[in-house]
mmCIF file of C-alpha atoms in Angstrom:
data_model
loop_
_atom_site.group_PDB
_atom_site.id
_atom_site.type_symbol
_atom_site.label_atom_id
_atom_site.label_comp_id
_atom_site.label_asym_id
_atom_site.label_seq_id
_atom_site.Cartn_x
_atom_site.Cartn_y
_atom_site.Cartn_z
ATOM 1 C CA MET A 1060 47.913 95.655 75.220
ATOM 2 C CA SER A 1061 49.055 93.366 72.418
ATOM 3 C CA GLU A 1062 47.266 93.134 69.098
ATOM 4 C CA ILE A 1063 46.238 89.525 69.842
ATOM 5 C CA THR A 1064 44.737 90.456 73.225
ATOM 6 C CA GLU A 1065 42.863 93.345 71.638
ATOM 7 C CA LEU A 1066 41.488 91.061 68.912
ATOM 8 C CA LEU A 1067 40.460 88.479 71.517
ATOM 9 C CA GLN A 1068 38.619 91.136 73.513
ATOM 10 C CA ARG A 1069 36.825 92.267 70.355
ATOM 11 C CA ALA A 1070 35.913 88.636 69.645
ATOM 12 C CA GLY A 1071 34.531 88.347 73.174
ATOM 13 C CA ASP A 1072 32.400 91.414 72.497
ATOM 14 C CA GLY A 1073 30.849 89.709 69.467
ATOM 15 C CA ASP A 1074 33.130 90.749 66.593
ATOM 16 C CA GLU A 1075 33.098 87.599 64.468
ATOM 17 C CA GLN A 1076 36.022 88.679 62.284
ATOM 18 C CA ALA A 1077 38.290 89.278 65.292
ATOM 19 C CA LEU A 1078 38.730 85.570 66.114
ATOM 20 C CA ASP A 1079 39.383 84.890 62.441
ATOM 21 C CA ALA A 1080 42.101 87.538 62.560
ATOM 22 C CA VAL A 1081 43.622 85.889 65.646
ATOM 23 C CA PHE A 1082 43.803 82.542 63.880
ATOM 24 C CA GLN A 1083 45.234 84.173 60.781
ATOM 25 C CA ALA A 1084 47.938 85.906 62.836
ATOM 26 C CA LEU A 1085 48.795 82.816 64.878
ATOM 27 C CA TYR A 1086 48.302 80.198 62.145
ATOM 28 C CA PRO A 1087 52.031 79.594 61.500
ATOM 29 C CA GLU A 1088 52.658 79.067 65.212
ATOM 30 C CA LEU A 1089 49.622 76.807 65.601
ATOM 31 C CA ARG A 1090 50.707 74.777 62.571
ATOM 32 C CA ARG A 1091 54.220 74.403 64.040
ATOM 33 C CA LEU A 1092 52.706 73.149 67.301
ATOM 34 C CA ALA A 1093 50.387 70.766 65.471
ATOM 35 C CA LYS A 1094 53.283 69.455 63.380
ATOM 36 C CA ALA A 1095 55.324 68.803 66.543
ATOM 37 C CA ARG A 1096 52.320 67.148 68.174
ATOM 38 C CA LEU A 1097 51.707 64.799 65.253
ATOM 39 C CA ALA A 1098 55.347 63.969 64.466
ATOM 40 C CA GLY A 1099 55.530 60.240 63.864
ATOM 41 C CA ALA A 1100 52.008 59.625 65.156
ATOM 42 C CA GLY A 1101 50.614 58.336 61.888
ATOM 43 C CA GLY A 1102 46.858 58.310 61.602
ATOM 44 C CA GLN A 1103 44.561 60.427 59.524
ATOM 45 C CA LEU A 1104 45.370 63.815 61.061
ATOM 46 C CA SER A 1105 47.745 66.217 59.370
ATOM 47 C CA PRO A 1106 48.959 69.449 61.004
ATOM 48 C CA THR A 1107 46.718 71.470 58.688
ATOM 49 C CA VAL A 1108 43.668 69.356 59.512
ATOM 50 C CA LEU A 1109 44.436 69.552 63.237
ATOM 51 C CA VAL A 1110 44.723 73.362 63.182
ATOM 52 C CA HIS A 1111 41.516 73.645 61.143
ATOM 53 C CA GLU A 1112 39.718 71.363 63.599
ATOM 54 C CA VAL A 1113 40.972 73.543 66.476
ATOM 55 C CA TYR A 1114 39.637 76.579 64.635
ATOM 56 C CA LEU A 1115 36.225 74.966 64.150
ATOM 57 C CA ARG A 1116 36.010 73.945 67.794
ATOM 58 C CA LEU A 1117 36.982 77.335 69.129
ATOM 59 C CA VAL A 1118 34.869 79.353 66.699
ATOM 60 C CA GLY A 1119 31.934 76.998 67.133
ATOM 61 C CA ASN A 1120 31.994 77.404 70.916
ATOM 62 C CA SER A 1121 29.794 80.457 71.356
ATOM 63 C CA GLY A 1122 30.202 80.464 75.145
ATOM 64 C CA LEU A 1123 34.003 80.612 74.926
ATOM 65 C CA SER A 1124 35.598 83.828 76.153
ATOM 66 C CA ILE A 1125 39.336 83.931 75.501
ATOM 67 C CA THR A 1126 41.096 86.705 77.375
ATOM 68 C CA ASP A 1127 44.689 86.790 76.120
ATOM 69 C CA ARG A 1128 47.372 84.978 74.144
ATOM 70 C CA ALA A 1129 48.168 82.552 76.981
ATOM 71 C CA HIS A 1130 44.510 81.658 77.371
ATOM 72 C CA PHE A 1131 44.211 81.215 73.588
ATOM 73 C CA PHE A 1132 47.097 78.739 73.501
ATOM 74 C CA ALA A 1133 45.727 76.920 76.551
ATOM 75 C CA CYS A 1134 42.370 76.550 74.770
ATOM 76 C CA ALA A 1135 44.091 75.500 71.537
ATOM 77 C CA ALA A 1136 46.182 72.882 73.390
ATOM 78 C CA LYS A 1137 43.087 71.519 75.089
ATOM 79 C CA ALA A 1138 41.272 71.372 71.752
ATOM 80 C CA MET A 1139 44.264 69.581 70.151
ATOM 81 C CA ARG A 1140 44.174 67.069 72.978
ATOM 82 C CA HIS A 1141 40.479 66.391 72.543
ATOM 83 C CA ILE A 1142 40.768 66.119 68.772
ATOM 84 C CA ALA A 1143 43.681 63.667 69.054
ATOM 85 C CA ILE A 1144 41.797 61.614 71.663
ATOM 86 C CA ASP A 1145 38.625 61.594 69.542
ATOM 87 C CA GLU A 1146 40.670 60.382 66.553
ATOM 88 C CA LEU A 1147 42.265 57.693 68.700
ATOM 89 C CA ARG A 1148 38.900 56.548 70.023
ATOM 90 C CA ARG A 1149 37.619 56.226 66.462
ATOM 91 C CA ASP A 1150 40.672 54.153 65.546
ATOM 92 C CA LEU A 1151 40.301 51.957 68.627
ATOM 93 C CA ALA A 1152 36.591 51.475 67.970
ATOM 94 C CA VAL A 1153 37.505 50.069 64.583
ATOM 95 C CA LYS A 1154 40.160 47.810 66.076
ATOM 96 C CA ARG A 1155 38.055 46.885 69.139
ATOM 97 C CA GLY A 1156 40.677 47.299 71.772
ATOM 98 C CA GLY A 1157 43.864 46.879 69.803
ATOM 99 C CA GLY A 1158 45.900 45.565 72.782
ATOM 100 C CA GLN A 1159 47.154 47.803 75.539
ATOM 101 C CA ASN A 1160 50.799 48.184 76.479
ATOM 102 C CA ALA A 1161 52.497 49.230 79.684
ATOM 103 C CA VAL A 1162 53.318 52.931 79.681
ATOM 104 C CA THR A 1163 56.310 54.719 81.120
ATOM 105 C CA LEU A 1164 56.653 58.473 81.178
ATOM 106 C CA ASP A 1165 59.991 59.955 80.380
ATOM 107 C CA GLU A 1166 61.183 63.505 79.841
ATOM 108 C CA ASN A 1167 59.750 63.528 76.328
ATOM 109 C CA LEU A 1168 56.154 62.338 76.395
ATOM 110 C CA SER A 1169 55.980 62.660 72.614
ATOM 111 C CA GLU A 1170 57.047 59.006 72.382
ATOM 112 C CA LEU A 1171 53.505 58.180 73.450
ATOM 113 C CA ALA A 1172 52.210 60.248 70.561
ATOM 114 C CA MET A 1173 54.261 58.085 68.232
ATOM 115 C CA ALA A 1174 52.766 54.955 69.759
ATOM 116 C CA GLY A 1175 49.359 56.215 68.595
ATOM 117 C CA ASN A 1176 47.441 53.508 70.455
ATOM 118 C CA ALA A 1177 45.650 53.010 73.755
ATOM 119 C CA ASP A 1178 48.626 54.525 75.631
ATOM 120 C CA LEU A 1179 47.489 57.990 74.609
ATOM 121 C CA LEU A 1180 43.966 57.261 75.776
ATOM 122 C CA ALA A 1181 45.281 56.087 79.159
ATOM 123 C CA VAL A 1182 47.333 59.295 79.471
ATOM 124 C CA SER A 1183 44.254 61.362 78.673
ATOM 125 C CA GLN A 1184 42.195 59.584 81.321
ATOM 126 C CA ALA A 1185 44.966 60.035 83.883
ATOM 127 C CA MET A 1186 45.140 63.725 82.946
ATOM 128 C CA ASP A 1187 41.444 64.103 83.684
ATOM 129 C CA VAL A 1188 42.121 62.861 87.218
ATOM 130 C CA LEU A 1189 45.131 65.174 87.499
ATOM 131 C CA GLY A 1190 42.993 68.115 86.380
ATOM 132 C CA GLU A 1191 40.603 67.539 89.255
ATOM 133 C CA LEU A 1192 43.482 67.652 91.738
ATOM 134 C CA ASN A 1193 45.759 70.249 90.165
ATOM 135 C CA PRO A 1194 44.495 72.175 87.129
ATOM 136 C CA ARG A 1195 47.813 73.994 86.592
ATOM 137 C CA GLN A 1196 49.794 70.746 86.381
ATOM 138 C CA LYS A 1197 47.271 69.456 83.864
ATOM 139 C CA GLN A 1198 47.688 72.661 81.865
ATOM 140 C CA VAL A 1199 51.483 72.281 81.892
ATOM 141 C CA VAL A 1200 51.147 68.712 80.552
ATOM 142 C CA GLU A 1201 48.667 69.808 77.874
ATOM 143 C CA LEU A 1202 50.944 72.606 76.721
ATOM 144 C CA ARG A 1203 54.089 70.426 76.810
ATOM 145 C CA PHE A 1204 52.687 67.150 75.505
ATOM 146 C CA PHE A 1205 49.714 68.057 73.352
ATOM 147 C CA ALA A 1206 50.886 71.438 72.052
ATOM 148 C CA GLY A 1207 54.616 70.643 72.008
ATOM 149 C CA LEU A 1208 55.719 73.848 73.732
ATOM 150 C CA GLU A 1209 59.102 74.233 75.399
ATOM 151 C CA PHE A 1210 59.314 74.908 79.142
ATOM 152 C CA GLN A 1211 60.184 78.595 78.665
ATOM 153 C CA GLU A 1212 57.201 79.060 76.345
ATOM 154 C CA ILE A 1213 54.926 77.431 78.926
ATOM 155 C CA ALA A 1214 56.341 79.590 81.706
ATOM 156 C CA ASP A 1215 55.735 82.714 79.627
ATOM 157 C CA LEU A 1216 52.186 81.672 78.777
ATOM 158 C CA LEU A 1217 51.305 80.780 82.369
ATOM 159 C CA GLY A 1218 53.064 83.801 83.842
ATOM 160 C CA CYS A 1219 55.305 81.799 86.157
ATOM 161 C CA SER A 1220 58.999 81.063 86.423
ATOM 162 C CA LEU A 1221 60.816 78.450 84.382
ATOM 163 C CA ARG A 1222 61.696 76.656 87.621
ATOM 164 C CA THR A 1223 58.037 76.512 88.684
ATOM 165 C CA THR A 1224 57.043 75.171 85.285
ATOM 166 C CA LYS A 1225 59.654 72.410 85.445
ATOM 167 C CA ARG A 1226 58.647 71.557 89.020
ATOM 168 C CA GLU A 1227 54.969 71.313 88.000
ATOM 169 C CA TRP A 1228 56.007 69.103 85.053
ATOM 170 C CA GLU A 1229 57.968 66.762 87.341
ATOM 171 C CA ARG A 1230 55.082 66.469 89.794
ATOM 172 C CA ALA A 1231 52.582 65.903 87.004
ATOM 173 C CA ARG A 1232 54.816 63.220 85.451
ATOM 174 C CA ALA A 1233 55.100 61.434 88.795
ATOM 175 C CA PHE A 1234 51.344 61.565 89.283
ATOM 176 C CA LEU A 1235 50.612 60.368 85.736
ATOM 177 C CA TYR A 1236 53.173 57.583 86.061
ATOM 178 C CA ALA A 1237 51.465 56.399 89.253
ATOM 179 C CA GLN A 1238 48.031 56.602 87.644
ATOM 180 C CA LEU A 1239 49.199 54.665 84.596
ATOM 181 C CA ALA A 1240 50.941 52.049 86.736
ATOM 182 C CA ASP A 1241 47.638 51.485 88.540
ATOM 183 C CA THR A 1242 45.732 51.007 85.284
ATOM 184 C CA THR A 1243 48.301 48.742 83.603
ATOM 185 C CA GLY A 1244 49.353 46.798 86.670
#
């Protein structure tokens, strides 16, 4: 059993310092992911602020039971997604709509992150629909797009092959593209 998994189990048993220790151990990796996620996005969020917000959300969620490293990163990616979407909604509320653009999904979805406008909100809404149909594909997109992980890292975290991860990514992209075409067309 890895040190992280042991700490997460202790945190699940009520040890408040254990989750702090997990964040301390994984902080450099979380900051790297946050930096990749926010690259060129502009806005008020910095990688440090994003990681600290993730920490607050995960620590503040008393009903959360994280089982292992993969589950931790899945929860962190989901929290990053929600934080980025909340920030975007605040920005759009100020701008009152800000004009929507047509969205195309390519191999590197991070271009949408750089757009930093309603495109990201449309992707998030399409991902909610995807999650109802195929939770694993949604998780692959969250880890790739919102956490900035490479395919091999995602495969390792999800415990599946690299080929399966890429196949799930392709299917998710096709689904999201169709969903976005319906909303923009």
